[in-house]
PDB file of C-alpha atoms in Angstrom:
ATOM      1  CA  UNK F1319     -59.891 126.562  23.191  1.00 43.00           C
ATOM      2  CA  UNK F1320     -59.517 124.488  20.033  1.00 44.00           C
ATOM      3  CA  UNK F1321     -60.309 125.609  16.621  1.00 46.00           C
ATOM      4  CA  UNK F1322     -63.464 124.320  14.930  1.00 44.00           C
ATOM      5  CA  UNK F1323     -61.698 123.559  11.660  1.00 48.00           C
ATOM      6  CA  UNK F1324     -58.948 121.316  13.180  1.00 50.00           C
ATOM      7  CA  UNK F1325     -59.272 117.618  12.204  1.00 46.00           C
ATOM      8  CA  UNK F1326     -59.558 115.215  15.094  1.00 53.00           C
ATOM      9  CA  UNK F1327     -59.791 111.620  13.902  1.00 49.00           C
ATOM     10  CA  UNK F1328     -60.769 110.314  17.314  1.00 47.00           C
ATOM     11  CA  UNK F1329     -63.651 112.686  17.557  1.00 49.00           C
ATOM     12  CA  UNK F1330     -64.801 112.025  13.987  1.00 51.00           C
ATOM     13  CA  UNK F1331     -64.599 108.217  13.677  1.00 50.00           C
ATOM     14  CA  UNK F1332     -64.478 107.087  17.230  1.00 62.00           C
ATOM     15  CA  UNK F1333     -62.890 103.849  18.412  1.00 67.00           C
ATOM     16  CA  UNK F1334     -65.018 101.693  16.154  1.00 69.00           C
ATOM     17  CA  UNK F1335     -63.888 103.467  13.070  1.00 69.00           C
ATOM     18  CA  UNK F1336     -60.266 103.132  14.053  1.00 76.00           C
ATOM     19  CA  UNK F1337     -60.645  99.403  14.549  1.00 76.00           C
ATOM     20  CA  UNK F1338     -62.302  99.001  11.186  1.00 76.00           C
ATOM     21  CA  UNK F1339     -59.475 100.828   9.507  1.00 79.00           C
ATOM     22  CA  UNK F1340     -56.841  98.767  11.211  1.00 80.00           C
ATOM     23  CA  UNK F1341     -58.624  95.526  10.181  1.00 82.00           C
ATOM     24  CA  UNK F1342     -58.867  96.757   6.606  1.00 79.00           C
ATOM     25  CA  UNK F1343     -55.182  97.488   6.467  1.00 78.00           C
ATOM     26  CA  UNK F1344     -54.386  94.060   7.926  1.00 81.00           C
ATOM     27  CA  UNK F1345     -56.534  92.330   5.294  1.00 79.00           C
ATOM     28  CA  UNK F1346     -54.985  94.337   2.493  1.00 73.00           C
ATOM     29  CA  UNK F1347     -51.490  93.515   3.747  1.00 75.00           C
ATOM     30  CA  UNK F1348     -52.332  89.810   4.070  1.00 74.00           C
ATOM     31  CA  UNK F1349     -53.753  89.743   0.545  1.00 67.00           C
ATOM     32  CA  UNK F1350     -50.683  91.407  -0.830  1.00 71.00           C
ATOM     33  CA  UNK F1351     -48.351  89.129   1.089  1.00 70.00           C
ATOM     34  CA  UNK F1352     -50.229  85.928   0.165  1.00 65.00           C
ATOM     35  CA  UNK F1353     -50.436  86.914  -3.507  1.00 61.00           C
ATOM     36  CA  UNK F1354     -46.758  87.754  -3.693  1.00 55.00           C
ATOM     37  CA  UNK F1355     -45.892  84.513  -1.891  1.00 52.00           C
ATOM     38  CA  UNK F1356     -47.904  82.433  -4.376  1.00 60.00           C
ATOM     39  CA  UNK F1357     -46.245  84.141  -7.285  1.00 57.00           C
ATOM     40  CA  UNK F1358     -42.873  83.583  -5.714  1.00 52.00           C
ATOM     41  CA  UNK F1359     -43.598  79.880  -5.191  1.00 51.00           C
ATOM     42  CA  UNK F1360     -44.821  79.543  -8.777  1.00 58.00           C
ATOM     43  CA  UNK F1361     -41.680  81.264 -10.021  1.00 55.00           C
ATOM     44  CA  UNK F1362     -39.526  78.897  -7.913  1.00 50.00           C
ATOM     45  CA  UNK F1363     -41.481  75.813  -9.046  1.00 54.00           C
ATOM     46  CA  UNK F1364     -41.147  76.582 -12.736  1.00 52.00           C
ATOM     47  CA  UNK F1365     -37.338  76.190 -12.908  1.00 51.00           C
ATOM     48  CA  UNK F1366     -37.586  72.990 -10.872  1.00 52.00           C
ATOM     49  CA  UNK F1367     -39.532  71.245 -13.691  1.00 52.00           C
ATOM     50  CA  UNK F1368     -36.763  69.349 -15.439  1.00 52.00           C
ATOM     51  CA  UNK F1369     -37.145  66.689 -18.064  1.00 55.00           C
ATOM     52  CA  UNK F1370     -35.035  63.525 -17.803  1.00 55.00           C
ATOM     53  CA  UNK F1371     -33.383  62.777 -21.111  1.00 58.00           C
ATOM     54  CA  UNK F1372     -32.351  59.176 -21.361  1.00 55.00           C
ATOM     55  CA  UNK F1373     -28.876  58.590 -22.711  1.00 60.00           C
ATOM     56  CA  UNK F1374     -29.054  57.077 -26.123  1.00 57.00           C
ATOM     57  CA  UNK F1375     -26.406  54.372 -26.513  1.00 67.00           C
ATOM     58  CA  UNK F1376     -25.118  54.032 -29.971  1.00 67.00           C
ATOM     59  CA  UNK F1377     -24.805  50.310 -30.875  1.00 72.00           C
ATOM     60  CA  UNK F1378     -21.263  49.146 -31.701  1.00 76.00           C
ATOM     61  CA  UNK F1379     -20.456  48.735 -35.342  1.00 77.00           C
ATOM     62  CA  UNK F1380     -20.948  45.185 -36.680  1.00 79.00           C
ATOM     63  CA  UNK F1381     -17.795  43.020 -36.852  1.00 79.00           C
ATOM     64  CA  UNK F1382     -16.085  42.866 -40.198  1.00 80.00           C
ATOM     65  CA  UNK F1383     -17.061  39.882 -42.346  1.00 79.00           C
ATOM     66  CA  UNK F1384     -14.643  36.907 -42.231  1.00 78.00           C
ATOM     67  CA  UNK F1385     -12.187  36.640 -45.079  1.00 76.00           C
ATOM     68  CA  UNK F1386     -13.237  34.295 -47.851  1.00 73.00           C
ATOM     69  CA  UNK F1387     -11.770  30.748 -47.512  1.00 71.00           C
ATOM     70  CA  UNK F1388      -8.750  30.050 -49.555  1.00 70.00           C
ATOM     71  CA  UNK F1389      -9.320  27.744 -52.396  1.00 67.00           C
ATOM     72  CA  UNK F1390      -7.004  24.763 -52.332  1.00 67.00           C
ATOM     73  CA  UNK F1391      -6.122  23.780 -55.820  1.00 61.00           C
ATOM     74  CA  UNK F1392      -5.239  20.131 -56.048  1.00 68.00           C
ATOM     75  CA  UNK F1393      -3.110  19.108 -58.903  1.00 63.00           C
ATOM     76  CA  UNK F1394      -4.406  15.892 -60.264  1.00 64.00           C
ATOM     77  CA  UNK F1395      -1.851  13.655 -61.836  1.00 65.00           C
ATOM     78  CA  UNK F1396      -2.928  12.324 -65.166  1.00 62.00           C
ATOM     79  CA  UNK F1397      -4.081   8.778 -64.921  1.00 67.00           C
ATOM     80  CA  UNK F1398      -2.104   6.449 -67.093  1.00 72.00           C
ATOM     81  CA  UNK F1399      -4.081   3.610 -68.549  1.00 69.00           C
ATOM     82  CA  UNK F1400      -3.036   0.154 -67.236  1.00 70.00           C
ATOM     83  CA  UNK F1401      -0.859  -1.901 -69.535  1.00 70.00           C
ATOM     84  CA  UNK F1402      -2.683  -4.420 -71.622  1.00 73.00           C
ATOM     85  CA  UNK F1403      -2.857  -7.895 -70.182  1.00 74.00           C
ATOM     86  CA  UNK F1404      -0.940 -10.573 -72.142  1.00 68.00           C
ATOM     87  CA  UNK F1405      -2.964 -13.195 -73.854  1.00 69.00           C
ATOM     88  CA  UNK F1406      -3.439 -16.383 -71.842  1.00 67.00           C
ATOM     89  CA  UNK F1407      -1.368 -19.223 -73.247  1.00 69.00           C
ATOM     90  CA  UNK F1408      -2.135 -22.636 -71.742  1.00 69.00           C
ATOM     91  CA  UNK F1409       0.965 -24.589 -70.606  1.00 69.00           C
ATOM     92  CA  UNK F1410       1.951 -27.606 -72.661  1.00 68.00           C
ATOM     93  CA  UNK F1411       0.778 -30.936 -71.328  1.00 68.00           C
ATOM     94  CA  UNK F1412       3.760 -32.826 -69.894  1.00 66.00           C
ATOM     95  CA  UNK F1413       3.441 -36.385 -68.731  1.00 69.00           C
ATOM     96  CA  UNK F1414       5.563 -37.136 -65.614  1.00 63.00           C
ATOM     97  CA  UNK F1415       8.079 -39.962 -65.988  1.00 64.00           C
ATOM     98  CA  UNK F1416       7.230 -43.227 -64.206  1.00 64.00           C
ATOM     99  CA  UNK F1417       8.602 -43.570 -60.693  1.00 66.00           C
ATOM    100  CA  UNK F1418      11.054 -46.397 -60.139  1.00 63.00           C
ATOM    101  CA  UNK F1419      11.937 -47.706 -56.698  1.00 55.00           C
ATOM    102  CA  UNK F1420      15.628 -47.221 -55.823  1.00 55.00           C
ATOM    103  CA  UNK F1421      17.650 -50.407 -55.767  1.00 57.00           C
ATOM    104  CA  UNK F1422      18.962 -51.352 -52.325  1.00 55.00           C
ATOM    105  CA  UNK F1423      22.171 -53.352 -52.329  1.00 55.00           C
ATOM    106  CA  UNK F1424      23.543 -54.987 -49.188  1.00 51.00           C
ATOM    107  CA  UNK F1425      27.245 -54.472 -48.634  1.00 53.00           C
ATOM    108  CA  UNK F1426      29.046 -56.671 -46.179  1.00 56.00           C
ATOM    109  CA  UNK F1427      31.968 -55.110 -44.327  1.00 52.00           C
ATOM    110  CA  UNK F1428      35.142 -57.166 -44.269  1.00 58.00           C
ATOM    111  CA  UNK F1429      36.787 -55.145 -41.441  1.00 62.00           C
ATOM    112  CA  UNK F1430      37.263 -57.035 -38.150  1.00 62.00           C
ATOM    113  CA  UNK F1431      35.175 -55.776 -35.232  1.00 65.00           C
ATOM    114  CA  UNK F1432      37.180 -54.952 -32.084  1.00 68.00           C
ATOM    115  CA  UNK F1433      35.944 -56.611 -28.886  1.00 70.00           C
ATOM    116  CA  UNK F1434      34.380 -54.320 -26.222  1.00 71.00           C
ATOM    117  CA  UNK F1435      36.717 -53.050 -23.517  1.00 74.00           C
ATOM    118  CA  UNK F1436      36.916 -55.049 -20.376  1.00 72.00           C
ATOM    119  CA  UNK F1437      34.987 -53.760 -17.359  1.00 73.00           C
ATOM    120  CA  UNK F1438      37.094 -52.131 -14.636  1.00 75.00           C
ATOM    121  CA  UNK F1439      37.676 -54.241 -11.566  1.00 77.00           C
ATOM    122  CA  UNK F1440      35.221 -53.748  -8.728  1.00 75.00           C
ATOM    123  CA  UNK F1441      36.540 -51.736  -5.782  1.00 75.00           C
ATOM    124  CA  UNK F1442      37.401 -53.769  -2.716  1.00 74.00           C
ATOM    125  CA  UNK F1443      34.676 -53.996  -0.136  1.00 71.00           C
ATOM    126  CA  UNK F1444      35.187 -51.823   2.932  1.00 69.00           C
ATOM    127  CA  UNK F1445      36.381 -53.680   5.962  1.00 64.00           C
ATOM    128  CA  UNK F1446      33.677 -54.765   8.299  1.00 61.00           C
ATOM    129  CA  UNK F1447      33.480 -52.739  11.497  1.00 58.00           C
ATOM    130  CA  UNK F1448      34.946 -54.508  14.454  1.00 60.00           C
ATOM    131  CA  UNK F1449      32.357 -56.257  16.522  1.00 65.00           C
ATOM    132  CA  UNK F1450      31.909 -55.281  20.141  1.00 68.00           C
ATOM    133  CA  UNK F1451      33.440 -57.713  22.583  1.00 77.00           C
ATOM    134  CA  UNK F1452      31.534 -58.486  25.766  1.00 79.00           C
ATOM    135  CA  UNK F1453      33.550 -58.423  28.949  1.00 83.00           C
ATOM    136  CA  UNK F1454      33.255 -57.835  32.650  1.00 87.00           C
ATOM    137  CA  UNK F1455      32.912 -54.203  33.632  1.00 88.00           C
ATOM    138  CA  UNK F1456      35.274 -54.715  36.551  1.00 88.00           C
ATOM    139  CA  UNK F1457      38.011 -55.954  34.173  1.00 88.00           C
ATOM    140  CA  UNK F1458      37.461 -53.260  31.540  1.00 87.00           C
ATOM    141  CA  UNK F1459      37.110 -50.399  34.014  1.00 91.00           C
ATOM    142  CA  UNK F1460      39.016 -51.136  37.223  1.00 90.00           C
ATOM    143  CA  UNK F1461      38.497 -47.622  38.584  1.00 91.00           C
ATOM    144  CA  UNK F1462      34.837 -46.842  39.087  1.00 92.00           C
ATOM    145  CA  UNK F1463      32.826 -44.036  40.704  1.00 92.00           C
ATOM    146  CA  UNK F1464      29.951 -44.844  43.043  1.00 92.00           C
ATOM    147  CA  UNK F1465      26.685 -43.068  42.061  1.00 93.00           C
ATOM    148  CA  UNK F1466      25.082 -40.760  44.586  1.00 91.00           C
ATOM    149  CA  UNK F1467      21.625 -41.310  46.055  1.00 91.00           C
ATOM    150  CA  UNK F1468      19.155 -38.837  44.498  1.00 92.00           C
ATOM    151  CA  UNK F1469      17.335 -36.537  46.908  1.00 91.00           C
ATOM    152  CA  UNK F1470      14.011 -37.311  45.264  1.00 91.00           C
ATOM    153  CA  UNK F1471      14.466 -41.052  45.808  1.00 90.00           C
ATOM    154  CA  UNK F1472      15.188 -40.423  49.537  1.00 90.00           C
ATOM    155  CA  UNK F1473      12.153 -38.192  49.943  1.00 90.00           C
ATOM    156  CA  UNK F1474       9.817 -40.618  48.181  1.00 90.00           C
ATOM    157  CA  UNK F1475      11.457 -43.782  49.629  1.00 91.00           C
ATOM    158  CA  UNK F1476      12.147 -45.423  46.249  1.00 91.00           C
ATOM    159  CA  UNK F1477      14.461 -48.452  46.180  1.00 92.00           C
ATOM    160  CA  UNK F1478      15.442 -50.646  43.234  1.00 92.00           C
ATOM    161  CA  UNK F1479      18.085 -52.147  40.961  1.00 94.00           C
ATOM    162  CA  UNK F1480      19.238 -50.304  37.846  1.00 94.00           C
ATOM    163  CA  UNK F1481      20.768 -52.393  35.033  1.00 95.00           C
ATOM    164  CA  UNK F1482      22.838 -50.506  32.434  1.00 94.00           C
ATOM    165  CA  UNK F1483      24.744 -51.404  29.253  1.00 95.00           C
ATOM    166  CA  UNK F1484      28.083 -49.597  28.955  1.00 94.00           C
ATOM    167  CA  UNK F1485      30.051 -49.208  25.713  1.00 93.00           C
ATOM    168  CA  UNK F1486      33.787 -48.529  26.054  1.00 91.00           C
ATOM    169  CA  UNK F1487      36.217 -47.488  23.331  1.00 89.00           C
ATOM    170  CA  UNK F1488      39.710 -46.007  23.491  1.00 86.00           C
ATOM    171  CA  UNK F1489      39.884 -46.260  27.254  1.00 86.00           C
ATOM    172  CA  UNK F1490      36.726 -44.304  28.028  1.00 89.00           C
ATOM    173  CA  UNK F1491      32.954 -44.774  28.211  1.00 91.00           C
ATOM    174  CA  UNK F1492      31.196 -43.630  25.016  1.00 91.00           C
ATOM    175  CA  UNK F1493      27.569 -44.624  25.679  1.00 93.00           C
ATOM    176  CA  UNK F1494      25.333 -45.690  28.588  1.00 94.00           C
ATOM    177  CA  UNK F1495      22.010 -47.431  27.803  1.00 94.00           C
ATOM    178  CA  UNK F1496      19.602 -48.384  30.591  1.00 95.00           C
ATOM    179  CA  UNK F1497      17.952 -51.812  30.388  1.00 94.00           C
ATOM    180  CA  UNK F1498      15.785 -51.723  33.532  1.00 93.00           C
ATOM    181  CA  UNK F1499      15.311 -50.045  36.899  1.00 92.00           C
ATOM    182  CA  UNK F1500      13.639 -46.928  38.329  1.00 93.00           C
ATOM    183  CA  UNK F1501      14.136 -43.813  36.240  1.00 93.00           C
ATOM    184  CA  UNK F1502      14.816 -41.699  39.308  1.00 93.00           C
ATOM    185  CA  UNK F1503      18.323 -43.227  39.511  1.00 94.00           C
ATOM    186  CA  UNK F1504      19.278 -43.065  35.804  1.00 93.00           C
ATOM    187  CA  UNK F1505      20.762 -39.571  35.886  1.00 93.00           C
ATOM    188  CA  UNK F1506      22.967 -40.395  38.914  1.00 94.00           C
ATOM    189  CA  UNK F1507      24.148 -43.676  37.330  1.00 94.00           C
ATOM    190  CA  UNK F1508      24.989 -42.040  34.018  1.00 94.00           C
ATOM    191  CA  UNK F1509      26.973 -39.287  35.716  1.00 94.00           C
ATOM    192  CA  UNK F1510      29.026 -41.825  37.686  1.00 94.00           C
ATOM    193  CA  UNK F1511      29.683 -44.256  34.778  1.00 94.00           C
ATOM    194  CA  UNK F1512      30.907 -41.498  32.437  1.00 93.00           C
ATOM    195  CA  UNK F1513      33.752 -40.882  34.945  1.00 93.00           C
ATOM    196  CA  UNK F1514      35.044 -44.469  34.872  1.00 93.00           C
ATOM    197  CA  UNK F1515      38.722 -45.045  34.003  1.00 90.00           C
ATOM    198  CA  UNK F1516      38.884 -48.007  31.612  1.00 90.00           C
ATOM    199  CA  UNK F1517      41.581 -50.032  29.823  1.00 86.00           C
ATOM    200  CA  UNK F1518      41.064 -51.296  26.251  1.00 80.00           C
ATOM    201  CA  UNK F1519      43.451 -52.386  23.486  1.00 78.00           C
ATOM    202  CA  UNK F1520      43.365 -50.811  20.018  1.00 73.00           C
ATOM    203  CA  UNK F1521      40.153 -49.547  18.480  1.00 77.00           C
ATOM    204  CA  UNK F1522      38.056 -52.476  19.636  1.00 81.00           C
ATOM    205  CA  UNK F1523      34.760 -51.593  21.267  1.00 88.00           C
ATOM    206  CA  UNK F1524      33.945 -53.311  24.534  1.00 90.00           C
ATOM    207  CA  UNK F1525      30.398 -53.834  25.818  1.00 92.00           C
ATOM    208  CA  UNK F1526      29.713 -54.580  29.457  1.00 92.00           C
ATOM    209  CA  UNK F1527      26.654 -54.671  31.678  1.00 93.00           C
ATOM    210  CA  UNK F1528      26.465 -53.538  35.257  1.00 92.00           C
ATOM    211  CA  UNK F1529      23.809 -53.522  37.961  1.00 94.00           C
ATOM    212  CA  UNK F1530      23.400 -50.842  40.606  1.00 94.00           C
ATOM    213  CA  UNK F1531      21.468 -51.679  43.770  1.00 93.00           C
ATOM    214  CA  UNK F1532      19.844 -48.809  45.669  1.00 92.00           C
ATOM    215  CA  UNK F1533      18.443 -49.478  49.160  1.00 89.00           C
ATOM    216  CA  UNK F1534      16.992 -46.991  51.562  1.00 84.00           C
ATOM    217  CA  UNK F1535      17.502 -48.075  55.156  1.00 78.00           C
TER     218      UNK F1535
END
């Protein structure tokens, strides 16, 4: 059996009273915590307020003034006055002497004049070249070579008579000149005539003509 004076909170306040008390304590604690938190934030914010001080740049000292220009002292030479001009004296009037023409005297030389030298004698005329002597080719060149028939003349069937002028000097033929005849035979005739063995006396040039008859049978 319990005593009557013992305190029993459950029996006195009941569950409603207990809840009210718990809510009151929670509100008081929240108020305290929120107030302390605000003060703490304000205390933290205050040191964070910093002022930005701009750096003041001191301007450089002005440059020193330039030195004063040196004065150039020019020494002026004293000007000497020009010498006085002499007084003008006019020249004396002089009359030129009269001009006389020089006298020309003719002097005749008495020395004998030598006759001009005689002209040198004219050189003798060169001897005339010996004239070519015409003769028979058979007499001048007893040994002759018969010309060959050209292949072209055989193929084309060309016949004809070739007349040639032969010049002989020193025992041999020096020149062959064709007077007439087909040209196809001229090379063969020239080759044969240049091999002739001739007989001549001295340096006389002999001219002979010869005809060559070519027939194709």
